[in-house]
Amino acid sequence: MSMIATLRRTAVLALVTLALLAPAGPVAAATDPDATDMVSFGIAPAGADRPDARPYLAVTAPAGSVVYEHVALVNQDDEPVTLEVYGADVVMADGGGLSVRAAADTDTDAGAWVSVDAAGPVQVPAQTADGFGYTIVPLAITIPQDAEPGDHVAGLVASLVTVAAGADQGPSIRLEQRVAARVYVQVQGEVAPGLVVEDVVADWAPDGVLGTGAVTVGWTVRNTGNVRVAVEPSASVAGPLGVAARRADAPRVEELLPGGTARVEATLEGVPALGREEVTVTAAAVAPLTGRDPGLAPVVATTHVWALAWLPLAVAALVTLLIVVAVARGRSARRAARILPDGPVEPGLVVDTPVGVGR
């Protein structure tokens, strides 16, 4: 593989890594103070002399070990760029996905184990006709003696800080753009995978007047073990005795870190209104990126939802009321017919007889 092809692949991997780890920021690009140019840079695993084709760093070692590695800082711009490089914890982002801790946050896991062999900012040369500019940076991953067995994830961050003058003589604006390469550290020891489902909520909303609707189901998956897992969630709903069953998949959780949670949601369309219906959610733990199959049985939880179509119920209630009224009127008419004589009533003579008069 040529040097140009290797660097191009390295840059692409760095862009993908940033999209996975820090979706809130622009991907591998930063604006200079004058906002007239874009500086594109990346970070990726490397050998001692040049970038390599690995998409991430993966280390398996016992507690107390020190592992030495290298990364390449890649510059795709026509001018040199100066970057800060440091390790940071990778944590679960709100709603799922992964995120790198901010530089000001305190790292308590693998981010604190990564140290870069650079006394300060690193200068990365500009690209040339031969390819992208790059600088190789050595690093060490020092696993503490008391590190918990299982999976730990760090991000090796390349940061570009620019300062722009504020508008109308306002205060200066400090902008930090970051890209990150993942560092997977598996501390050898007892592996104990675990997954639970929590906070299952279901809601039914009618979609018309024909007695059908959509059931929206939300639930939380929690990793209670010490290894990373991916999760394939799904939901189903069925009426009494299992009739009119529906099933839908929720978006896959690509990585759920130990102790992490992710909220997932599925929508089941065309669910008939059959009263109290049973909702079942399933979370299947499978192998994540660089990980192994956790060997767990799918986790299942159930709840119930009321699916009632009010217009058909109102029509049925009105029909029932009309039938009751008609039946009541029929009974009243039959009672009146039994009391009245069958023929015409002739006028007669009424004789008053005194009561209690005797000889």
mmCIF file of C-alpha atoms in Angstrom:
data_model
loop_
_atom_site.group_PDB
_atom_site.id
_atom_site.type_symbol
_atom_site.label_atom_id
_atom_site.label_comp_id
_atom_site.label_asym_id
_atom_site.label_seq_id
_atom_site.Cartn_x
_atom_site.Cartn_y
_atom_site.Cartn_z
ATOM 1 C CA MET A 1 0.000 0.000 0.000
ATOM 2 C CA SER A 2 1.415 3.400 -0.988
ATOM 3 C CA MET A 3 2.067 6.145 1.549
ATOM 4 C CA ILE A 4 -0.655 8.339 -0.012
ATOM 5 C CA ALA A 5 -3.187 5.511 0.154
ATOM 6 C CA THR A 6 -2.233 4.739 3.750
ATOM 7 C CA LEU A 7 -2.626 8.347 4.861
ATOM 8 C CA ARG A 8 -5.908 8.710 2.998
ATOM 9 C CA ARG A 9 -7.252 5.610 4.750
ATOM 10 C CA THR A 10 -5.964 6.950 8.073
ATOM 11 C CA ALA A 11 -7.815 10.226 7.580
ATOM 12 C CA VAL A 12 -11.040 8.456 6.701
ATOM 13 C CA LEU A 13 -10.782 6.279 9.810
ATOM 14 C CA ALA A 14 -10.237 9.329 11.961
ATOM 15 C CA LEU A 15 -13.341 10.974 10.521
ATOM 16 C CA VAL A 16 -15.431 7.894 11.237
ATOM 17 C CA THR A 17 -14.041 7.689 14.767
ATOM 18 C CA LEU A 18 -15.030 11.260 15.511
ATOM 19 C CA ALA A 19 -18.523 10.723 14.158
ATOM 20 C CA LEU A 20 -18.933 7.825 16.605
ATOM 21 C CA LEU A 21 -17.362 9.421 19.643
ATOM 22 C CA ALA A 22 -18.226 13.119 19.452
ATOM 23 C CA PRO A 23 -21.282 13.662 17.215
ATOM 24 C CA ALA A 24 -21.933 17.140 18.581
ATOM 25 C CA GLY A 25 -18.985 18.795 16.822
ATOM 26 C CA PRO A 26 -17.894 19.267 13.195
ATOM 27 C CA VAL A 27 -16.157 16.189 11.870
ATOM 28 C CA ALA A 28 -12.346 16.498 11.806
ATOM 29 C CA ALA A 29 -12.436 20.156 10.790
ATOM 30 C CA ALA A 30 -11.772 23.450 12.506
ATOM 31 C CA THR A 31 -12.043 27.069 11.497
ATOM 32 C CA ASP A 32 -9.097 29.429 11.818
ATOM 33 C CA PRO A 33 -9.459 32.706 13.773
ATOM 34 C CA ASP A 34 -10.328 34.661 10.640
ATOM 35 C CA ALA A 35 -12.926 32.066 9.584
ATOM 36 C CA THR A 36 -11.495 32.187 6.032
ATOM 37 C CA ASP A 37 -10.106 28.646 5.830
ATOM 38 C CA MET A 38 -10.845 25.134 7.070
ATOM 39 C CA VAL A 39 -8.161 23.062 8.784
ATOM 40 C CA SER A 40 -8.722 19.310 8.426
ATOM 41 C CA PHE A 41 -6.855 16.954 10.706
ATOM 42 C CA GLY A 42 -7.183 13.467 12.110
ATOM 43 C CA ILE A 43 -5.760 10.898 14.487
ATOM 44 C CA ALA A 44 -5.373 7.155 14.005
ATOM 45 C CA PRO A 45 -3.287 4.188 15.198
ATOM 46 C CA ALA A 46 0.229 3.908 13.837
ATOM 47 C CA GLY A 47 3.474 2.009 13.969
ATOM 48 C CA ALA A 48 6.724 3.551 15.100
ATOM 49 C CA ASP A 49 7.358 5.088 11.661
ATOM 50 C CA ARG A 50 4.078 5.581 9.837
ATOM 51 C CA PRO A 51 0.276 5.246 10.138
ATOM 52 C CA ASP A 52 -1.176 1.759 9.767
ATOM 53 C CA ALA A 53 -4.544 0.361 8.733
ATOM 54 C CA ARG A 54 -5.974 -0.315 12.209
ATOM 55 C CA PRO A 55 -9.250 1.499 12.897
ATOM 56 C CA TYR A 56 -8.635 1.586 16.678
ATOM 57 C CA LEU A 57 -6.191 0.523 19.380
ATOM 58 C CA ALA A 58 -7.045 -2.694 21.218
ATOM 59 C CA VAL A 59 -5.097 -3.942 24.242
ATOM 60 C CA THR A 60 -5.595 -7.068 26.350
ATOM 61 C CA ALA A 61 -3.347 -7.292 29.420
ATOM 62 C CA PRO A 62 -3.444 -8.060 33.156
ATOM 63 C CA ALA A 63 -3.718 -5.390 35.802
ATOM 64 C CA GLY A 64 -0.378 -3.725 36.543
ATOM 65 C CA SER A 65 0.811 -3.919 32.924
ATOM 66 C CA VAL A 66 2.233 -1.119 30.781
ATOM 67 C CA VAL A 67 1.562 -1.300 27.026
ATOM 68 C CA TYR A 68 3.353 0.959 24.546
ATOM 69 C CA GLU A 69 1.712 2.143 21.334
ATOM 70 C CA HIS A 70 1.804 4.899 18.696
ATOM 71 C CA VAL A 71 -0.691 7.161 16.969
ATOM 72 C CA ALA A 72 -0.383 9.376 13.929
ATOM 73 C CA LEU A 73 -1.586 12.968 13.870
ATOM 74 C CA VAL A 74 -2.591 13.660 10.281
ATOM 75 C CA ASN A 75 -2.758 17.092 8.628
ATOM 76 C CA GLN A 76 -4.740 17.496 5.416
ATOM 77 C CA ASP A 77 -4.069 21.233 5.142
ATOM 78 C CA ASP A 78 -1.492 23.237 3.162
ATOM 79 C CA GLU A 79 -0.202 24.859 6.363
ATOM 80 C CA PRO A 80 1.322 23.236 9.466
ATOM 81 C CA VAL A 81 -1.045 22.756 12.405
ATOM 82 C CA THR A 82 -0.364 22.560 16.142
ATOM 83 C CA LEU A 83 -2.425 20.032 18.116
ATOM 84 C CA GLU A 84 -2.828 19.069 21.753
ATOM 85 C CA VAL A 85 -2.965 15.301 22.361
ATOM 86 C CA TYR A 86 -4.370 13.666 25.495
ATOM 87 C CA GLY A 87 -6.378 10.693 26.760
ATOM 88 C CA ALA A 88 -9.969 10.944 28.017
ATOM 89 C CA ASP A 89 -12.641 8.571 29.292
ATOM 90 C CA VAL A 90 -15.255 7.360 26.833
ATOM 91 C CA VAL A 91 -18.719 7.338 28.418
ATOM 92 C CA MET A 92 -22.302 6.709 27.318
ATOM 93 C CA ALA A 93 -23.938 9.735 25.727
ATOM 94 C CA ASP A 94 -27.474 10.782 26.589
ATOM 95 C CA GLY A 95 -29.917 8.492 24.825
ATOM 96 C CA GLY A 96 -27.186 6.069 23.702
ATOM 97 C CA GLY A 97 -23.990 6.184 21.709
ATOM 98 C CA LEU A 98 -20.534 7.038 23.004
ATOM 99 C CA SER A 99 -18.970 10.354 23.924
ATOM 100 C CA VAL A 100 -15.526 11.545 25.031
ATOM 101 C CA ARG A 101 -15.300 13.484 28.278
ATOM 102 C CA ALA A 102 -14.483 17.166 27.979
ATOM 103 C CA ALA A 103 -10.876 18.191 28.601
ATOM 104 C CA ALA A 104 -11.872 19.939 31.844
ATOM 105 C CA ASP A 105 -13.557 16.812 33.272
ATOM 106 C CA THR A 106 -11.743 14.439 35.616
ATOM 107 C CA ASP A 107 -10.997 11.037 34.103
ATOM 108 C CA THR A 108 -11.571 8.082 36.399
ATOM 109 C CA ASP A 109 -11.131 5.107 34.043
ATOM 110 C CA ALA A 110 -9.056 4.216 30.983
ATOM 111 C CA GLY A 111 -8.671 7.859 29.960
ATOM 112 C CA ALA A 112 -6.479 8.351 33.023
ATOM 113 C CA TRP A 113 -4.349 5.346 32.057
ATOM 114 C CA VAL A 114 -3.227 6.845 28.728
ATOM 115 C CA SER A 115 -0.171 9.097 28.732
ATOM 116 C CA VAL A 116 1.307 10.721 25.635
ATOM 117 C CA ASP A 117 5.044 11.094 25.177
ATOM 118 C CA ALA A 118 4.849 14.770 24.280
ATOM 119 C CA ALA A 119 5.799 17.641 26.560
ATOM 120 C CA GLY A 120 3.324 20.042 24.964
ATOM 121 C CA PRO A 121 1.497 20.782 21.731
ATOM 122 C CA VAL A 122 2.589 18.736 18.729
ATOM 123 C CA GLN A 123 3.441 20.368 15.391
ATOM 124 C CA VAL A 124 2.135 18.468 12.364
ATOM 125 C CA PRO A 125 3.597 19.394 8.961
ATOM 126 C CA ALA A 126 1.456 20.446 6.013
ATOM 127 C CA GLN A 127 0.498 18.040 3.286
ATOM 128 C CA THR A 128 2.687 17.877 0.197
ATOM 129 C CA ALA A 129 2.425 16.543 -3.324
ATOM 130 C CA ASP A 130 3.406 13.127 -1.895
ATOM 131 C CA GLY A 131 0.506 12.979 0.556
ATOM 132 C CA PHE A 132 -0.832 14.189 3.879
ATOM 133 C CA GLY A 133 1.462 15.537 6.541
ATOM 134 C CA TYR A 134 1.743 13.474 9.715
ATOM 135 C CA THR A 135 3.606 13.174 12.996
ATOM 136 C CA ILE A 136 4.010 9.940 14.983
ATOM 137 C CA VAL A 137 3.395 10.283 18.736
ATOM 138 C CA PRO A 138 4.349 7.482 21.204
ATOM 139 C CA LEU A 139 2.035 6.731 24.118
ATOM 140 C CA ALA A 140 1.828 4.402 27.101
ATOM 141 C CA ILE A 141 -1.205 2.659 28.571
ATOM 142 C CA THR A 142 -0.551 1.981 32.260
ATOM 143 C CA ILE A 143 -3.149 -0.369 33.757
ATOM 144 C CA PRO A 144 -3.419 0.084 37.548
ATOM 145 C CA GLN A 145 -2.821 -2.858 39.866
ATOM 146 C CA ASP A 146 -6.376 -2.537 41.205
ATOM 147 C CA ALA A 147 -8.068 -2.174 37.801
ATOM 148 C CA GLU A 148 -11.365 -4.034 37.542
ATOM 149 C CA PRO A 149 -11.311 -7.005 35.157
ATOM 150 C CA GLY A 150 -13.284 -6.526 31.974
ATOM 151 C CA ASP A 151 -13.655 -3.830 29.346
ATOM 152 C CA HIS A 152 -12.544 -0.194 29.584
ATOM 153 C CA VAL A 153 -12.618 2.375 26.781
ATOM 154 C CA ALA A 154 -10.602 5.557 26.337
ATOM 155 C CA GLY A 155 -10.418 8.141 23.604
ATOM 156 C CA LEU A 156 -7.075 9.486 22.419
ATOM 157 C CA VAL A 157 -7.957 13.072 21.541
ATOM 158 C CA ALA A 158 -6.312 15.449 19.078
ATOM 159 C CA SER A 159 -7.443 18.993 19.823
ATOM 160 C CA LEU A 160 -7.112 22.212 17.838
ATOM 161 C CA VAL A 161 -7.786 25.396 19.802
ATOM 162 C CA THR A 162 -8.432 28.653 17.965
ATOM 163 C CA VAL A 163 -9.212 32.086 19.362
ATOM 164 C CA ALA A 164 -11.317 34.575 17.432
ATOM 165 C CA ALA A 165 -12.006 38.198 18.273
ATOM 166 C CA GLY A 166 -15.559 38.910 19.396
ATOM 167 C CA ALA A 167 -17.874 41.128 17.372
ATOM 168 C CA ASP A 168 -18.020 44.846 18.208
ATOM 169 C CA GLN A 169 -14.987 44.656 20.483
ATOM 170 C CA GLY A 170 -16.637 41.931 22.525
ATOM 171 C CA PRO A 171 -14.698 39.244 24.409
ATOM 172 C CA SER A 172 -12.607 36.756 22.440
ATOM 173 C CA ILE A 173 -14.124 33.395 21.547
ATOM 174 C CA ARG A 174 -12.131 30.229 22.274
ATOM 175 C CA LEU A 175 -13.094 27.309 20.035
ATOM 176 C CA GLU A 176 -11.851 23.757 20.521
ATOM 177 C CA GLN A 177 -12.311 21.173 17.776
ATOM 178 C CA ARG A 178 -11.538 17.551 18.663
ATOM 179 C CA VAL A 179 -11.139 14.235 16.933
ATOM 180 C CA ALA A 180 -10.594 11.003 18.827
ATOM 181 C CA ALA A 181 -9.341 7.481 18.215
ATOM 182 C CA ARG A 182 -10.761 4.713 20.378
ATOM 183 C CA VAL A 183 -8.545 2.762 22.761
ATOM 184 C CA TYR A 184 -10.095 -0.533 23.892
ATOM 185 C CA VAL A 185 -8.483 -1.967 27.028
ATOM 186 C CA GLN A 186 -9.520 -5.382 28.288
ATOM 187 C CA VAL A 187 -8.141 -6.139 31.726
ATOM 188 C CA GLN A 188 -7.680 -9.864 32.104
ATOM 189 C CA GLY A 189 -9.672 -11.594 34.814
ATOM 190 C CA GLU A 190 -13.138 -13.013 35.435
ATOM 191 C CA VAL A 191 -15.643 -12.010 32.767
ATOM 192 C CA ALA A 192 -19.200 -11.469 34.042
ATOM 193 C CA PRO A 193 -21.612 -10.216 31.355
ATOM 194 C CA GLY A 194 -25.032 -8.940 32.392
ATOM 195 C CA LEU A 195 -27.991 -7.092 30.892
ATOM 196 C CA VAL A 196 -31.334 -5.933 32.315
ATOM 197 C CA VAL A 197 -34.408 -4.147 30.951
ATOM 198 C CA GLU A 198 -35.965 -1.302 32.964
ATOM 199 C CA ASP A 199 -38.689 1.366 32.817
ATOM 200 C CA VAL A 200 -40.914 -0.145 30.126
ATOM 201 C CA VAL A 201 -43.588 2.361 29.015
ATOM 202 C CA ALA A 202 -46.211 1.786 26.302
ATOM 203 C CA ASP A 203 -48.784 4.121 24.772
ATOM 204 C CA TRP A 204 -51.527 3.510 22.179
ATOM 205 C CA ALA A 205 -52.712 6.275 19.833
ATOM 206 C CA PRO A 206 -55.582 5.792 17.334
ATOM 207 C CA ASP A 207 -54.767 6.424 13.694
ATOM 208 C CA GLY A 208 -58.334 6.740 12.368
ATOM 209 C CA VAL A 209 -61.942 5.725 12.923
ATOM 210 C CA LEU A 210 -61.571 2.029 12.032
ATOM 211 C CA GLY A 211 -60.374 0.904 15.453
ATOM 212 C CA THR A 212 -56.638 0.607 14.765
ATOM 213 C CA GLY A 213 -53.711 2.610 16.056
ATOM 214 C CA ALA A 214 -49.983 2.687 16.842
ATOM 215 C CA VAL A 215 -48.350 1.416 20.017
ATOM 216 C CA THR A 216 -45.152 3.273 20.978
ATOM 217 C CA VAL A 217 -42.939 1.364 23.404
ATOM 218 C CA GLY A 218 -39.911 2.798 25.217
ATOM 219 C CA TRP A 219 -37.527 1.034 27.573
ATOM 220 C CA THR A 220 -34.036 1.230 29.051
ATOM 221 C CA VAL A 221 -31.308 -1.392 28.642
ATOM 222 C CA ARG A 222 -28.613 -1.449 31.332
ATOM 223 C CA ASN A 223 -25.273 -3.239 31.209
ATOM 224 C CA THR A 224 -24.828 -4.793 34.654
ATOM 225 C CA GLY A 225 -21.725 -6.760 33.702
ATOM 226 C CA ASN A 226 -18.056 -5.925 33.229
ATOM 227 C CA VAL A 227 -17.802 -6.380 29.442
ATOM 228 C CA ARG A 228 -19.130 -4.336 26.558
ATOM 229 C CA VAL A 229 -22.129 -5.629 24.621
ATOM 230 C CA ALA A 230 -24.153 -4.640 21.609
ATOM 231 C CA VAL A 231 -27.916 -4.898 22.031
ATOM 232 C CA GLU A 232 -30.553 -5.865 19.474
ATOM 233 C CA PRO A 233 -33.920 -4.764 20.962
ATOM 234 C CA SER A 234 -37.436 -5.534 19.737
ATOM 235 C CA ALA A 235 -41.034 -5.166 20.918
ATOM 236 C CA SER A 236 -44.298 -7.000 20.294
ATOM 237 C CA VAL A 237 -47.956 -6.453 21.190
ATOM 238 C CA ALA A 238 -50.886 -8.864 21.166
ATOM 239 C CA GLY A 239 -54.568 -8.785 22.097
ATOM 240 C CA PRO A 240 -56.345 -11.208 24.453
ATOM 241 C CA LEU A 241 -55.290 -14.833 23.919
ATOM 242 C CA GLY A 242 -52.468 -13.606 21.688
ATOM 243 C CA VAL A 243 -54.646 -12.506 18.772
ATOM 244 C CA ALA A 244 -53.593 -9.838 16.239
ATOM 245 C CA ALA A 245 -49.909 -9.930 17.293
ATOM 246 C CA ARG A 246 -47.535 -7.284 15.951
ATOM 247 C CA ARG A 247 -43.719 -7.063 16.195
ATOM 248 C CA ALA A 248 -41.135 -4.337 15.473
ATOM 249 C CA ASP A 249 -37.376 -3.925 15.932
ATOM 250 C CA ALA A 250 -35.862 -0.961 17.783
ATOM 251 C CA PRO A 251 -32.552 0.583 16.637
ATOM 252 C CA ARG A 252 -29.534 -1.530 17.551
ATOM 253 C CA VAL A 253 -27.325 -0.274 20.381
ATOM 254 C CA GLU A 254 -23.858 -0.684 18.887
ATOM 255 C CA GLU A 255 -21.940 -0.461 22.166
ATOM 256 C CA LEU A 256 -23.200 -0.526 25.728
ATOM 257 C CA LEU A 257 -20.368 0.013 28.183
ATOM 258 C CA PRO A 258 -20.235 -1.682 31.602
ATOM 259 C CA GLY A 259 -22.586 0.246 33.883
ATOM 260 C CA GLY A 260 -24.003 2.160 30.915
ATOM 261 C CA THR A 261 -27.626 2.618 29.900
ATOM 262 C CA ALA A 262 -29.391 3.384 26.644
ATOM 263 C CA ARG A 263 -33.017 4.339 26.033
ATOM 264 C CA VAL A 264 -34.599 2.625 23.034
ATOM 265 C CA GLU A 265 -38.001 2.958 21.381
ATOM 266 C CA ALA A 266 -40.096 0.974 18.906
ATOM 267 C CA THR A 267 -43.399 1.788 17.187
ATOM 268 C CA LEU A 268 -45.865 -0.894 16.163
ATOM 269 C CA GLU A 269 -48.345 0.213 13.493
ATOM 270 C CA GLY A 270 -51.826 -1.081 12.677
ATOM 271 C CA VAL A 271 -52.609 -2.438 16.142
ATOM 272 C CA PRO A 272 -56.349 -3.170 16.471
ATOM 273 C CA ALA A 273 -58.221 -1.786 19.473
ATOM 274 C CA LEU A 274 -58.880 -4.926 21.494
ATOM 275 C CA GLY A 275 -58.910 -3.487 24.998
ATOM 276 C CA ARG A 276 -56.132 -4.508 27.395
ATOM 277 C CA GLU A 277 -53.226 -5.781 25.300
ATOM 278 C CA GLU A 278 -49.910 -7.291 26.370
ATOM 279 C CA VAL A 279 -46.662 -5.604 25.349
ATOM 280 C CA THR A 280 -43.409 -7.602 25.404
ATOM 281 C CA VAL A 281 -39.923 -6.116 24.970
ATOM 282 C CA THR A 282 -36.824 -8.175 24.270
ATOM 283 C CA ALA A 283 -33.140 -7.206 24.483
ATOM 284 C CA ALA A 284 -30.622 -9.610 22.960
ATOM 285 C CA ALA A 285 -26.977 -9.059 23.940
ATOM 286 C CA VAL A 286 -24.560 -9.767 21.076
ATOM 287 C CA ALA A 287 -20.877 -9.179 20.334
ATOM 288 C CA PRO A 288 -19.873 -5.494 19.981
ATOM 289 C CA LEU A 289 -17.024 -4.028 17.942
ATOM 290 C CA THR A 290 -13.781 -5.869 18.848
ATOM 291 C CA GLY A 291 -15.719 -7.799 21.517
ATOM 292 C CA ARG A 292 -16.877 -11.336 22.068
ATOM 293 C CA ASP A 293 -20.337 -12.917 22.225
ATOM 294 C CA PRO A 294 -21.433 -12.452 25.858
ATOM 295 C CA GLY A 295 -23.370 -15.730 25.823
ATOM 296 C CA LEU A 296 -26.461 -14.244 27.476
ATOM 297 C CA ALA A 297 -30.035 -15.350 26.881
ATOM 298 C CA PRO A 298 -32.340 -12.570 25.607
ATOM 299 C CA VAL A 299 -33.831 -10.474 28.402
ATOM 300 C CA VAL A 300 -37.626 -10.126 28.300
ATOM 301 C CA ALA A 301 -40.025 -7.786 30.129
ATOM 302 C CA THR A 302 -43.772 -7.203 29.766
ATOM 303 C CA THR A 303 -46.326 -4.499 30.417
ATOM 304 C CA HIS A 304 -49.881 -3.747 29.267
ATOM 305 C CA VAL A 305 -51.540 -1.029 27.257
ATOM 306 C CA TRP A 306 -55.201 -0.136 26.806
ATOM 307 C CA ALA A 307 -56.152 0.069 23.140
ATOM 308 C CA LEU A 308 -59.641 1.568 22.929
ATOM 309 C CA ALA A 309 -61.209 3.167 19.872
ATOM 310 C CA TRP A 310 -63.602 5.747 21.330
ATOM 311 C CA LEU A 311 -65.722 6.391 18.221
ATOM 312 C CA PRO A 312 -66.660 2.738 17.654
ATOM 313 C CA LEU A 313 -67.282 2.425 21.396
ATOM 314 C CA ALA A 314 -69.544 5.484 21.332
ATOM 315 C CA VAL A 315 -71.478 4.114 18.347
ATOM 316 C CA ALA A 316 -71.834 0.743 20.072
ATOM 317 C CA ALA A 317 -73.012 2.454 23.264
ATOM 318 C CA LEU A 318 -75.595 4.500 21.306
ATOM 319 C CA VAL A 319 -76.903 1.401 19.507
ATOM 320 C CA THR A 320 -77.125 -0.425 22.823
ATOM 321 C CA LEU A 321 -79.026 2.502 24.354
ATOM 322 C CA LEU A 322 -81.502 2.577 21.458
ATOM 323 C CA ILE A 323 -82.088 -1.168 21.788
ATOM 324 C CA VAL A 324 -82.705 -0.820 25.538
ATOM 325 C CA VAL A 325 -85.174 2.034 24.984
ATOM 326 C CA ALA A 326 -87.021 0.068 22.269
ATOM 327 C CA VAL A 327 -87.270 -3.016 24.498
ATOM 328 C CA ALA A 328 -88.529 -0.941 27.424
ATOM 329 C CA ARG A 329 -91.191 0.714 25.283
ATOM 330 C CA GLY A 330 -92.306 -2.685 23.964
ATOM 331 C CA ARG A 331 -92.745 -4.045 27.488
ATOM 332 C CA SER A 332 -94.739 -0.975 28.541
ATOM 333 C CA ALA A 333 -97.046 -1.368 25.548
ATOM 334 C CA ARG A 334 -97.699 -5.061 26.340
ATOM 335 C CA ARG A 335 -98.520 -4.279 29.987
ATOM 336 C CA ALA A 336 -101.012 -1.608 28.947
ATOM 337 C CA ALA A 337 -102.687 -4.052 26.543
ATOM 338 C CA ARG A 338 -103.277 -6.600 29.331
ATOM 339 C CA ILE A 339 -104.980 -4.026 31.610
ATOM 340 C CA LEU A 340 -107.472 -2.596 29.089
ATOM 341 C CA PRO A 341 -110.698 -4.636 28.100
ATOM 342 C CA ASP A 342 -110.787 -6.185 24.687
ATOM 343 C CA GLY A 343 -114.096 -4.591 23.374
ATOM 344 C CA PRO A 344 -115.615 -1.108 23.404
ATOM 345 C CA VAL A 345 -116.806 0.213 26.782
ATOM 346 C CA GLU A 346 -120.606 0.916 26.923
ATOM 347 C CA PRO A 347 -121.976 3.634 29.206
ATOM 348 C CA GLY A 348 -123.719 2.137 32.296
ATOM 349 C CA LEU A 349 -125.753 3.125 35.369
ATOM 350 C CA VAL A 350 -123.861 3.549 38.601
ATOM 351 C CA VAL A 351 -125.919 2.990 41.791
ATOM 352 C CA ASP A 352 -124.522 4.213 45.056
ATOM 353 C CA THR A 353 -125.239 1.900 47.898
ATOM 354 C CA PRO A 354 -124.865 3.351 51.434
ATOM 355 C CA VAL A 355 -122.288 1.504 53.458
ATOM 356 C CA GLY A 356 -122.973 0.398 57.044
ATOM 357 C CA VAL A 357 -126.753 1.003 56.938
ATOM 358 C CA GLY A 358 -128.896 -1.835 58.238
ATOM 359 C CA ARG A 359 -132.018 -2.557 60.026
#
